Tab-separated table of C-alpha atoms in Angstrom:
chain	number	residue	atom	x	y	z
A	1	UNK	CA	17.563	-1.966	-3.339
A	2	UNK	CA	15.994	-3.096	-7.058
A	3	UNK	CA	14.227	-0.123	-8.459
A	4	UNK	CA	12.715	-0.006	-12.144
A	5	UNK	CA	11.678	3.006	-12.837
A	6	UNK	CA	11.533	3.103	-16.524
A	7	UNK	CA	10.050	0.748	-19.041
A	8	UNK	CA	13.180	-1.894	-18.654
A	9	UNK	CA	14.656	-5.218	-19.961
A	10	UNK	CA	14.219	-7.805	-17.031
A	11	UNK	CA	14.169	-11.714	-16.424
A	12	UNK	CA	11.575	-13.759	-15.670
A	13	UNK	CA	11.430	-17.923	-14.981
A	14	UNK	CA	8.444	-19.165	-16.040
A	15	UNK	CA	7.871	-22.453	-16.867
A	16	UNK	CA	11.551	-23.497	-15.503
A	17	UNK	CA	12.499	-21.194	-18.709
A	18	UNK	CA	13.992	-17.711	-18.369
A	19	UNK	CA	12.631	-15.447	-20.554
A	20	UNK	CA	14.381	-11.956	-21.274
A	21	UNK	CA	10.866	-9.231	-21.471
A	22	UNK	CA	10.529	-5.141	-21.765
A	23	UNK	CA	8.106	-4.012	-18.854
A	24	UNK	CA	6.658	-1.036	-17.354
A	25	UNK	CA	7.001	-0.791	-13.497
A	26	UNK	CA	3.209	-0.848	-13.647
A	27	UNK	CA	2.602	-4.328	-15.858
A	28	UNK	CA	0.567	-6.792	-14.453
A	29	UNK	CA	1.790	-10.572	-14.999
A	30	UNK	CA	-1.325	-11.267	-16.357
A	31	UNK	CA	-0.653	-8.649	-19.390
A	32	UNK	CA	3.048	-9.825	-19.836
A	33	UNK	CA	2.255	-13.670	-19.719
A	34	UNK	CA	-0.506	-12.885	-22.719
A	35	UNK	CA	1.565	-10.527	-24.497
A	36	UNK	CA	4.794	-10.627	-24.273
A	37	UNK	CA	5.334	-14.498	-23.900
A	38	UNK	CA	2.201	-15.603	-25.711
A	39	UNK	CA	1.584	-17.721	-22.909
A	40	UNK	CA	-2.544	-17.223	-23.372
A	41	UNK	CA	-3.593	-19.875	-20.985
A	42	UNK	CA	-4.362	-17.498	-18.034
A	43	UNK	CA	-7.405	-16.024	-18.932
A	44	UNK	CA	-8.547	-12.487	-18.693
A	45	UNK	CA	-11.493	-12.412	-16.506
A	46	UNK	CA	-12.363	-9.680	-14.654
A	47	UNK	CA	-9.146	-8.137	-13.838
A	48	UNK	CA	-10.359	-7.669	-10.152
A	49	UNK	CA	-9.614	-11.232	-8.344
A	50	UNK	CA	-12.897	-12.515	-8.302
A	51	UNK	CA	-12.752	-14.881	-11.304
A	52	UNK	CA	-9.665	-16.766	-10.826
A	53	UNK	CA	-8.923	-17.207	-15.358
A	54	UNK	CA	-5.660	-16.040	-14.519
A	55	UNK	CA	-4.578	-17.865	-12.239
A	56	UNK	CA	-0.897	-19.291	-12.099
A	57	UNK	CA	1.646	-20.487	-9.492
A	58	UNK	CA	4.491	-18.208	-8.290
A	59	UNK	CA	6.875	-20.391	-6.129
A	60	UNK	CA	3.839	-23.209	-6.273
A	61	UNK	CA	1.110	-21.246	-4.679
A	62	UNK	CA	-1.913	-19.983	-6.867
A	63	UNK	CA	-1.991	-16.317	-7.406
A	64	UNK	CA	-4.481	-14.095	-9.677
A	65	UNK	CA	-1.911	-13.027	-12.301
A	66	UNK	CA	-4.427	-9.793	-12.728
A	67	UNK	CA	-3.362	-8.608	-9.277
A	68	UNK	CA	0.246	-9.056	-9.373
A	69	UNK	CA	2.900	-6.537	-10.667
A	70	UNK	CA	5.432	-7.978	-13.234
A	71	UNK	CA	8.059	-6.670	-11.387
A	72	UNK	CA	6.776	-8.274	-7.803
A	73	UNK	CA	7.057	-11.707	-9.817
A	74	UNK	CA	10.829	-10.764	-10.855
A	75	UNK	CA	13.231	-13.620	-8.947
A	76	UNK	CA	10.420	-16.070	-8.160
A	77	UNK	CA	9.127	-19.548	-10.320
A	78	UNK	CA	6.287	-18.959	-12.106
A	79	UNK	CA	4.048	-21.578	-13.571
A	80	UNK	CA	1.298	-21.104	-15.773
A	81	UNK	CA	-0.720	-23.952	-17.647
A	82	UNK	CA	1.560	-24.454	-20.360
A	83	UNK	CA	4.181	-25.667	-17.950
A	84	UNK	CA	1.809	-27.940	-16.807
A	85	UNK	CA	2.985	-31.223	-19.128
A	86	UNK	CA	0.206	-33.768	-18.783
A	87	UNK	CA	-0.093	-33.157	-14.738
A	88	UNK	CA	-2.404	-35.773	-13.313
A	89	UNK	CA	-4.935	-32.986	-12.950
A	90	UNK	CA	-5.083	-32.397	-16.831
A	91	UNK	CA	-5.548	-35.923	-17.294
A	92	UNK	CA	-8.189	-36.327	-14.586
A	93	UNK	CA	-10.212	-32.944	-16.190
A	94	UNK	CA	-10.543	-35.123	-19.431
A	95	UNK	CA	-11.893	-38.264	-17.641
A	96	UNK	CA	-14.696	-36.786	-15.631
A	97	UNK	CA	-15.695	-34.012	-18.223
A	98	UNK	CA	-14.583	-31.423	-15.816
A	99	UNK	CA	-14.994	-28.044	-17.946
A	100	UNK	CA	-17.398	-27.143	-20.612
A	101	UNK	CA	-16.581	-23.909	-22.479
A	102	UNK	CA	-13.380	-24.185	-20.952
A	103	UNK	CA	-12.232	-20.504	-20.522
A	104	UNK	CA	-12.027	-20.788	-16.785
A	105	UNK	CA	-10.421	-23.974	-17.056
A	106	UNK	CA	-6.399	-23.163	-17.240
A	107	UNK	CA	-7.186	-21.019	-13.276
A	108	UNK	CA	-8.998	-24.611	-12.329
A	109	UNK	CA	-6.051	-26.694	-13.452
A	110	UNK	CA	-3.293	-24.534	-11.482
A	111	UNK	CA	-5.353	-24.429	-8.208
A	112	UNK	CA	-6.168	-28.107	-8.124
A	113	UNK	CA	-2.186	-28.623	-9.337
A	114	UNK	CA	-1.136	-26.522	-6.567
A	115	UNK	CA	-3.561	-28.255	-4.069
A	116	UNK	CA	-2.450	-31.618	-4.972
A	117	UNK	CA	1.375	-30.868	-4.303
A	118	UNK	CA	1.177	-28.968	-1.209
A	119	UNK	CA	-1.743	-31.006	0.375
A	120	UNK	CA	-1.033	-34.429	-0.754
A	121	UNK	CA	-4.385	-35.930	1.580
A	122	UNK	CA	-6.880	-32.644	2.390
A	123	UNK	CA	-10.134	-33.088	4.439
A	124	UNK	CA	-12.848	-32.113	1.792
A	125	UNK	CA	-13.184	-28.494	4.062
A	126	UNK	CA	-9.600	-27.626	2.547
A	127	UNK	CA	-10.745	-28.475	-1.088
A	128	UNK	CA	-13.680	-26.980	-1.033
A	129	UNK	CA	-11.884	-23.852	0.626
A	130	UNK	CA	-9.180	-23.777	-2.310
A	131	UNK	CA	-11.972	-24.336	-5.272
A	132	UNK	CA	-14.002	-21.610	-4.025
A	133	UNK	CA	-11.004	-19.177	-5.496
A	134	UNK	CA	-12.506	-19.610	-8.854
A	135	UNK	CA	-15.853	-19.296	-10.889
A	136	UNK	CA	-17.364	-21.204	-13.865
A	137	UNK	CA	-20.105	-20.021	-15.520
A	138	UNK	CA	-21.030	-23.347	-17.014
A	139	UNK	CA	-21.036	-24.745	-13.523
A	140	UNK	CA	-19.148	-27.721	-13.811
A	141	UNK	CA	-18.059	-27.750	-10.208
A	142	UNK	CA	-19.227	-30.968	-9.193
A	143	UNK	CA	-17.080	-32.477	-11.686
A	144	UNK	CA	-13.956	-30.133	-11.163
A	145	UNK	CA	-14.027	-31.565	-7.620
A	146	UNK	CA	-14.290	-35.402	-8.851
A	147	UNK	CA	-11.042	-34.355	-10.915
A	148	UNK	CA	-9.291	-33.105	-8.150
A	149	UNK	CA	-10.559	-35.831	-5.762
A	150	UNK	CA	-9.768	-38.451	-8.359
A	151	UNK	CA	-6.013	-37.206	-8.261
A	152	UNK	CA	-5.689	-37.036	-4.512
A	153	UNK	CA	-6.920	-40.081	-4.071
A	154	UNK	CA	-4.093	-41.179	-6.563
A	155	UNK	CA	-6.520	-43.108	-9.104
A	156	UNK	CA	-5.553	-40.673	-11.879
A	157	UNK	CA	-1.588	-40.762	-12.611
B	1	UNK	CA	-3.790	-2.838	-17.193
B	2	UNK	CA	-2.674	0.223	-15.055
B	3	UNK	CA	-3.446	3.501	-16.826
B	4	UNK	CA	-0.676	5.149	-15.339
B	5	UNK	CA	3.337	4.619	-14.815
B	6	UNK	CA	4.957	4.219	-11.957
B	7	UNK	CA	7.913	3.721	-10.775
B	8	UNK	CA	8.753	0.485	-8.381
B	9	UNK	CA	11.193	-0.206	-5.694
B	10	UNK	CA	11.653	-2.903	-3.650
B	11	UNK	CA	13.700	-2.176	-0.123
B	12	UNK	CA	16.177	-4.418	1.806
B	13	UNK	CA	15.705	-2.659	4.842
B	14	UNK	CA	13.801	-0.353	6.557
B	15	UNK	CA	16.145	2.496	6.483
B	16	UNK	CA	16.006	2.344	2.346
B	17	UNK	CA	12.145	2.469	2.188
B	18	UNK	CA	11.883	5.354	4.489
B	19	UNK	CA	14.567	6.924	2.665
B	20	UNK	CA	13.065	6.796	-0.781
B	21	UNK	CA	9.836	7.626	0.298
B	22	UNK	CA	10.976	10.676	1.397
B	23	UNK	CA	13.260	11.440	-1.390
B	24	UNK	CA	10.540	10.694	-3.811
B	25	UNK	CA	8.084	13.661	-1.844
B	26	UNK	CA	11.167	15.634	-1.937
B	27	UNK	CA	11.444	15.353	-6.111
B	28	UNK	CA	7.308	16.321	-5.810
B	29	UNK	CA	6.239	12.429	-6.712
B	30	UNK	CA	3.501	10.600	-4.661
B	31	UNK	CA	4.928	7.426	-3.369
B	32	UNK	CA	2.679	4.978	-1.858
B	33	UNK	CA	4.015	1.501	0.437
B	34	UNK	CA	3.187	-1.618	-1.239
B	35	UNK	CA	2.348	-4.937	0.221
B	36	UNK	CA	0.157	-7.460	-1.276
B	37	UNK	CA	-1.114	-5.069	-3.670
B	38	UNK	CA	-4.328	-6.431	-4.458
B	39	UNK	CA	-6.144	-3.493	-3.438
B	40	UNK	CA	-3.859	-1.142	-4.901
B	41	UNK	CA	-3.818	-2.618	-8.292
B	42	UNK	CA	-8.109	-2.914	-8.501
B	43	UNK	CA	-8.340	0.674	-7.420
B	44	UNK	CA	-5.370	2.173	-9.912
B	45	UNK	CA	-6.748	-0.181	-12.475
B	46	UNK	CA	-10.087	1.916	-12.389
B	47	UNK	CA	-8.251	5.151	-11.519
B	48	UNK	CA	-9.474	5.026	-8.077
B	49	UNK	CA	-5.895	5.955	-6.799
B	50	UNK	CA	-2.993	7.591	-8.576
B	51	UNK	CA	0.607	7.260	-7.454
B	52	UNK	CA	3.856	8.139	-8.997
B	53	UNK	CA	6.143	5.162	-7.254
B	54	UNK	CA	5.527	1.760	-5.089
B	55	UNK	CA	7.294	1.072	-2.543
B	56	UNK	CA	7.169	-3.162	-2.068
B	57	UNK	CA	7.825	-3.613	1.890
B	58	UNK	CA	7.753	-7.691	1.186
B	59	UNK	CA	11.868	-7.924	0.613
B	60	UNK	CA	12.413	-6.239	4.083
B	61	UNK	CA	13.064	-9.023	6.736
B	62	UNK	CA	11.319	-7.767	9.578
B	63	UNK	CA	8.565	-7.348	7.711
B	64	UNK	CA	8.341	-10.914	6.982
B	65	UNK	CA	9.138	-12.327	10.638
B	66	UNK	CA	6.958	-14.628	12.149
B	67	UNK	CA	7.769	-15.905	15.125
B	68	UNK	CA	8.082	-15.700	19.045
B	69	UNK	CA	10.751	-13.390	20.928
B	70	UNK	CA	12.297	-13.882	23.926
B	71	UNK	CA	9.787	-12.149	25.790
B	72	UNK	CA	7.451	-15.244	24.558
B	73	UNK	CA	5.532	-12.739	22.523
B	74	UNK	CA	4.502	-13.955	18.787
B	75	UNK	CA	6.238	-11.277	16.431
B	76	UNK	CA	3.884	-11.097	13.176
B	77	UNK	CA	5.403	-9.737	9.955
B	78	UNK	CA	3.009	-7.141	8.508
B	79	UNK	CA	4.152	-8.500	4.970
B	80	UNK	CA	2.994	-12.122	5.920
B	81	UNK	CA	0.193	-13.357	3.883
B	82	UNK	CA	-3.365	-14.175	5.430
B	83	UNK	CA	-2.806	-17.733	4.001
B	84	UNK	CA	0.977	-18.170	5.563
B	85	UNK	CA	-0.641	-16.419	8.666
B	86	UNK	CA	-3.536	-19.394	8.941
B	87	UNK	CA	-0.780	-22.119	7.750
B	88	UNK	CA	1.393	-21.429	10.789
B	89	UNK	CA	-1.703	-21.661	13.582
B	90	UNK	CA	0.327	-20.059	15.558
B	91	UNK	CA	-2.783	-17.208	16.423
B	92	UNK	CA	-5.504	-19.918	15.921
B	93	UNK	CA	-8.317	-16.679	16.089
B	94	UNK	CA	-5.811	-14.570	13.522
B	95	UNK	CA	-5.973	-17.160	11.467
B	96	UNK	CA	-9.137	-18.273	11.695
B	97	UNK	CA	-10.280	-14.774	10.591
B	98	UNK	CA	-7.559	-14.311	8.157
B	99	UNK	CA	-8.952	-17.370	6.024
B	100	UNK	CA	-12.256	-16.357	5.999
B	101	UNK	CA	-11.041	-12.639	3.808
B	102	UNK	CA	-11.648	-12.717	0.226
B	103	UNK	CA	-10.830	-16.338	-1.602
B	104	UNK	CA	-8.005	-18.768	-0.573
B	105	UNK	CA	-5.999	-17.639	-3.736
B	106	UNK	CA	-6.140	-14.115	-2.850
B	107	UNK	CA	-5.424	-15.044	0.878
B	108	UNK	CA	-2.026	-15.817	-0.493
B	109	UNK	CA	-1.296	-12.417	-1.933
B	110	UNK	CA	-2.990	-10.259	0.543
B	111	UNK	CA	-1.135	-9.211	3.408
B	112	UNK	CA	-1.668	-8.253	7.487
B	113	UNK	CA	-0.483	-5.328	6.758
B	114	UNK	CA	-2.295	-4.849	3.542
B	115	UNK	CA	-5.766	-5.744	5.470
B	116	UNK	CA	-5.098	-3.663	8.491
B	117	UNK	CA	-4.839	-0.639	6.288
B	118	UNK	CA	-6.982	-1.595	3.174
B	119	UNK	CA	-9.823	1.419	2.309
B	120	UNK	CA	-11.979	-1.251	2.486
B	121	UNK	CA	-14.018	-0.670	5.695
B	122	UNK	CA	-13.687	-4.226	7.156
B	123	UNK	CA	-10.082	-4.693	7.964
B	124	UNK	CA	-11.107	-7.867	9.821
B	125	UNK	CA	-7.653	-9.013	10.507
B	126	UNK	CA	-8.111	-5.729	12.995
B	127	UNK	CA	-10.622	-7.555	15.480
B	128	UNK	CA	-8.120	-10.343	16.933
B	129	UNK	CA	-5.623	-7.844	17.468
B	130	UNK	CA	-7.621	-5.400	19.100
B	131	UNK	CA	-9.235	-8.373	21.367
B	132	UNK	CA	-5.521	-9.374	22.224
B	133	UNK	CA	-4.106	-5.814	22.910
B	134	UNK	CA	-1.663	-6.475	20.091
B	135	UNK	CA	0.964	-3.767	19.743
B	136	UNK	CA	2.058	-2.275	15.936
B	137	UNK	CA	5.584	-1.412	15.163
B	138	UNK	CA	5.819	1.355	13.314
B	139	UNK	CA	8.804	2.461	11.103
B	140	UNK	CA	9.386	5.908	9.840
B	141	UNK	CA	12.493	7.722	9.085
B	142	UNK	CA	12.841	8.745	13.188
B	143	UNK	CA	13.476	5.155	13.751
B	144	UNK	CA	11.181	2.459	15.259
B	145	UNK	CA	7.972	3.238	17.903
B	146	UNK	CA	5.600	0.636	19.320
B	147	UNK	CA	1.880	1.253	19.581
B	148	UNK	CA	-0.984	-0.535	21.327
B	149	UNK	CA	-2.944	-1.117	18.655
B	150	UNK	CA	-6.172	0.295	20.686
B	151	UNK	CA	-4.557	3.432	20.180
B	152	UNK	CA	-3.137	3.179	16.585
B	153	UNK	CA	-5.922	1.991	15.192
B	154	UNK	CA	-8.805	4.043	15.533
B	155	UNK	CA	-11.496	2.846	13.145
B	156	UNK	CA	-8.473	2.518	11.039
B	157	UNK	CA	-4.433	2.320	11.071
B	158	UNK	CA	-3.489	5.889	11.342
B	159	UNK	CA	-0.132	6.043	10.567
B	160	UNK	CA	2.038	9.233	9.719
B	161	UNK	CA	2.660	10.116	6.010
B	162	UNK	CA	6.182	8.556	5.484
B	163	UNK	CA	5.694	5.850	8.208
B	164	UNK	CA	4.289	2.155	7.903
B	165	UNK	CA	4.005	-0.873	10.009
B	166	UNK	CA	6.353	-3.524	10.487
B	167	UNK	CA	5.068	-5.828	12.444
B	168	UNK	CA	2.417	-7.061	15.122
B	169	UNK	CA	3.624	-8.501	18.269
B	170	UNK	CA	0.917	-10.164	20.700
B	171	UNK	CA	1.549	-11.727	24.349
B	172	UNK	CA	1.136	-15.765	23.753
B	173	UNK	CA	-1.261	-15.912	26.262
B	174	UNK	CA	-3.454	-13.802	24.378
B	175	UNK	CA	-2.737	-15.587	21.154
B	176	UNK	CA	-3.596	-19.100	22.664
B	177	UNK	CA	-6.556	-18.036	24.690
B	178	UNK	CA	-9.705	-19.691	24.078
B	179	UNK	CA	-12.144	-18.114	20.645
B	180	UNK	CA	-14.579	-17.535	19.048
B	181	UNK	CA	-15.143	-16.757	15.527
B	182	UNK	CA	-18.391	-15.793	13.512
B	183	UNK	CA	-18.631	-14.173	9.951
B	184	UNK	CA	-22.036	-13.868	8.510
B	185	UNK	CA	-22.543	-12.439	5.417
B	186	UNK	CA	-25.825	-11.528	2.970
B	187	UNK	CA	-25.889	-15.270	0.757
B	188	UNK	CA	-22.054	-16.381	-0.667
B	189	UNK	CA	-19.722	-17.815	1.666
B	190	UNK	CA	-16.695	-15.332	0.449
B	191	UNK	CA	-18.525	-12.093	0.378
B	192	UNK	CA	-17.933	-8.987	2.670
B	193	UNK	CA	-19.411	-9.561	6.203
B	194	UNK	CA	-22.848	-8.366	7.104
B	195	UNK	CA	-20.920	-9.131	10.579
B	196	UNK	CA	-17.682	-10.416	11.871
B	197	UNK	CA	-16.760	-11.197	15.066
B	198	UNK	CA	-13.790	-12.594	16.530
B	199	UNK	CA	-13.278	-12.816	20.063
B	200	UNK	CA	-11.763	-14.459	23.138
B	201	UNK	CA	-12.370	-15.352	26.570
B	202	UNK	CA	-9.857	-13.930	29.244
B	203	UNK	CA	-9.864	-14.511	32.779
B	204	UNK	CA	-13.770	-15.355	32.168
B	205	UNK	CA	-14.731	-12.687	30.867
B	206	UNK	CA	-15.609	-12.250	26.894
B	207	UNK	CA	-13.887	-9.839	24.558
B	208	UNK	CA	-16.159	-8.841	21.196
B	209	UNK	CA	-14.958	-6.431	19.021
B	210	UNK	CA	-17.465	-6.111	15.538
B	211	UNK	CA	-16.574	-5.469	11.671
B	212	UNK	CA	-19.306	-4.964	9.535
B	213	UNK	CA	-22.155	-3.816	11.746
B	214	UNK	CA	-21.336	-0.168	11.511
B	215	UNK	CA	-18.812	1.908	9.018
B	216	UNK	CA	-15.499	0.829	11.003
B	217	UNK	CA	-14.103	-2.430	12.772
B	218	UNK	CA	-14.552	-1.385	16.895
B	219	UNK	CA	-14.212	-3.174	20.090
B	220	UNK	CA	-16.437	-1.563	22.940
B	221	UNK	CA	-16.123	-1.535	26.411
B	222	UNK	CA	-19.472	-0.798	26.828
B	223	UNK	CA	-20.731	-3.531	24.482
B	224	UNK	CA	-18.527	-5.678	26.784
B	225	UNK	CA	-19.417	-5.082	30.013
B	226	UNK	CA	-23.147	-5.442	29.125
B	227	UNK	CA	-22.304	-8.777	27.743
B	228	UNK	CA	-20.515	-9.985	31.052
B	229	UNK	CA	-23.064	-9.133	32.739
B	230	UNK	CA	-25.663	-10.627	34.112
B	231	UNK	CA	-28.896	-11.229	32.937
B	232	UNK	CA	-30.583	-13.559	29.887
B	233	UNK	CA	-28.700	-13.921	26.966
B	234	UNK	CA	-31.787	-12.368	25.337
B	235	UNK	CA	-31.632	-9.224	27.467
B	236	UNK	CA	-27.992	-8.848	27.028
B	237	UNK	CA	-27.765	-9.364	23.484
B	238	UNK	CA	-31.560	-6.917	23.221
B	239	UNK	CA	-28.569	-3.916	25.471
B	240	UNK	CA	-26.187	-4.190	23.341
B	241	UNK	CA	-28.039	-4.318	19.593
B	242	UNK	CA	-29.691	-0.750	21.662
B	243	UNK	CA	-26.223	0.738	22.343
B	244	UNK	CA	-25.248	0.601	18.875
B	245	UNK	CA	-28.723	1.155	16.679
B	246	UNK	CA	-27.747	4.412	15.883
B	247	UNK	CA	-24.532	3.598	14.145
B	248	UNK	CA	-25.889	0.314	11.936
B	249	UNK	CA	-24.830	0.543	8.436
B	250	UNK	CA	-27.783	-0.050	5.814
B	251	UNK	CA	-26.733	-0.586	2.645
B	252	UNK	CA	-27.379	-3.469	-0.380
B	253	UNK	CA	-26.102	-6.230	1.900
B	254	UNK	CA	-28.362	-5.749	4.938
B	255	UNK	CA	-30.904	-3.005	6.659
B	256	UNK	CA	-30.153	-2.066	10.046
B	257	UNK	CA	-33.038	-3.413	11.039
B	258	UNK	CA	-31.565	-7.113	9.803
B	259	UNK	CA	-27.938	-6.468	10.573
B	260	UNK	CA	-29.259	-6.169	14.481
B	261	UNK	CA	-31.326	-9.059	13.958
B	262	UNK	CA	-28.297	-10.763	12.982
B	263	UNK	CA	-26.179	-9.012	15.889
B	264	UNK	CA	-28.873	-10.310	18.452
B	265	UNK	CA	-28.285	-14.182	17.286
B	266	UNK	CA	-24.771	-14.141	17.291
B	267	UNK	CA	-24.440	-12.546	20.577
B	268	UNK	CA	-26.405	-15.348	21.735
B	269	UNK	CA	-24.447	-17.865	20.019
B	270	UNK	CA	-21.462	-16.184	21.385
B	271	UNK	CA	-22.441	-15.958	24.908
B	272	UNK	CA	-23.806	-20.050	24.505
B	273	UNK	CA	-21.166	-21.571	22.757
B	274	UNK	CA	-18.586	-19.845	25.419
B	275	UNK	CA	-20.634	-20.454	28.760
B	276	UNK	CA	-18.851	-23.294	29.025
B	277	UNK	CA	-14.898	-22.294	28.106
């Protein structure tokens, strides 16, 4: 059985990197990413799931990093936006002016990356269902969902 | 952040997490079973809920099982995510329901289990099983027991401090019998339901259990024999929205006065849309 039950050393793989961190049992990825790894692309947001800033991928499906212990994410992939690498999605997000501010853009980017590689050719019903995960404030959602659409439909490599 | 430390463990088997749980109440510590952990996290977060060790079921194989047994029964792992749940269509209804909880992203953190026996009053992952007398295996450190989940869950999962599920198994017949599925809720397609239902036809007759309309998910055999009755869908559904006026909630998402409104229509959506299955 693994059991932490101190502040310990432990590994993590994110971004196909393993990185060696200090947590408490109680850290949330989202705190660990940001401050232990510098890896500041998931956002802060609410800190209650509703946003979707801080979203990444563990083992390629989108999770609020808010809501997830450190030590749940110990042994599994994690991707956040700065493993990314000029995805199709990124480049796509640039063409159609998909984000404005920006801050709720890195949780866009991972959902839509994670969309695109696990449903390849989605009725719009399964789009719309994974977009609704996050919020923008400057209500650029009908050009999020060109982006996405523009990279399903494999016209943005 | 958390405001508090814990400690964490993560089980192989079933044995270990009833073990630790009870050697953690023996050493005076408050251990709680962890699943998905969404709620857990939002209510610690705000000091909702204090606890001095998690216990993560998801590493424990039965807990993850989903498929059917030889008895042609569909064996559901009470760590399986709503989304993994929906993905497999193997309980078109479960699913159905499971994917319209919370946002798709948090569908694939949040668990059966997790749902069933969230503090959140609409556990709607509840109403399928209760529709297709679903049984609940429990664990605790006596070993395994079997429940029908009628009985187990009572307006919610009451399970024994120590104990927690393992899994939900469900006769295929039940879990391939015709549906029907309805969540309506106050303006935003993910919000909490004003009203959820999420039934099925058996042997003609209509099965309707309810989360939302009053304080606790419920299936009624009184609600259901009035609506298998006969009579005009308007009379029916007029019976039933009388059997259950007292209990309405009325809160910021709906009056009682609107939430029977809104029971009324779908009853008669129900009882149309299915005339014909």
């Amino acid at each position: 059985m693994f059991a932490l039950s101190k502040r310990s050393l432990i590994k993590l793989n994110v971004n196909q990197e393993e990185y060696e961190v200090f947590i408490r049992p109680s850290d949330i990825l989202l705190f660990t990413l940001r401050e232990q790894l510098g890896l500041t692309g998931a956002k802060p947001g609410c800190y209650n799931g509703d946003c979707g800033a801080c979203t990444v991928l563990v083992d390629g499906l989108p999770v609020k990093s808010c809501l997830m212990l450190t030590a749940e994410a110990i042994g599994k992939q994690i991707t956040t936006v700065e493993g990314l690498k000029d995805a199709p999605i990124q480049k796509a997000f640039i063409e159609q002016f998909a984000f404005q501010c920006g801050y709720c853009t890195s949780g866009f980017l991972m959902v839509c990356h994670a969309l695109a590689n696990r449903h390849p050719n989605p009725p719009d019903i399964v789009i719309d269902e994974w977009l609704q995960s996050n919020i923008c404030r400057c209500t650029s959602y009908e050009e999020i969902g060109n982006a996405i659409r523009k990279v399903l439909s494999g016209t943005c490599k | 952040m958390i405001p508090f430390d814990f400690e964490y463990y993560r089980p192989d088997t079933m044995q270990e997490a009833t073990d630790i749980f009870r050697q953690l109440e023996s050493e005076g510590k408050t251990p709680v079973y962890y699943s998905g952990g969404t709620e857990l996290i939002s209510m610690a977060r705000v000091g909702n809920v204090i606890f001095d060790a998690a216990i993560d079921i998801k590493n424990i194989p039965e807990c993850r099982v989903l498929e059917y047994d030889q008895d042609n029964n569909l064996v559901l792992g009470s760590a399986l995510t709503l989304s993994e749940i929906t993905e497999s269509n193997q309980f078109p209804l479960l699913g159905k329901t499971a994917g319209r909880i919370a946002d798709h992203t948090m569908q694939c953190k949040i668990t059966l289990g997790g749902n069933l026996a969230s503090t959140i009053i609409y556990r709607e992952t509840v109403l399928p099983l209760l529709t297709a007398e679903s049984r609940a295996v429990v664990a605790s450190h006596d070993g395994l027991r079997e429940y029908p989940i009628n009985e187990i869950f009572n307006q919610r999962l009451n399970l024994e401090k120590g104990s927690f599920l393992v899994k939900i198994v469900t006769n295929r017949g039940f879990a391939e019998s015709p549906y029907f599925h309805i969540k309506k809720t106050k303006n935003e397609k993910i919000d909490y339901p004003l009203l959820t239902t999420a039934g099925i036809k058996v042997g003609g007759m209509l099965r309707i259990p309810f989360s939302g309309l009053c304080s606790y998910p419920f299936r009624s055999m009184q609600i259901e024999n009035i609506l298998n009755d006969t009579g005009s869908f308007e009379e029916r559904a007029d019976k039933i929205a009388d059997t259950v006026s007292e209990n309405i909630l009325n809160d910021t998402s709906g009056s009682s006065e609107y939430r029977k409104f809104v029971l009324k229509n779908t009853i008669i959506n129900v009882l149309e849309t299915m005339k014909d299955v």
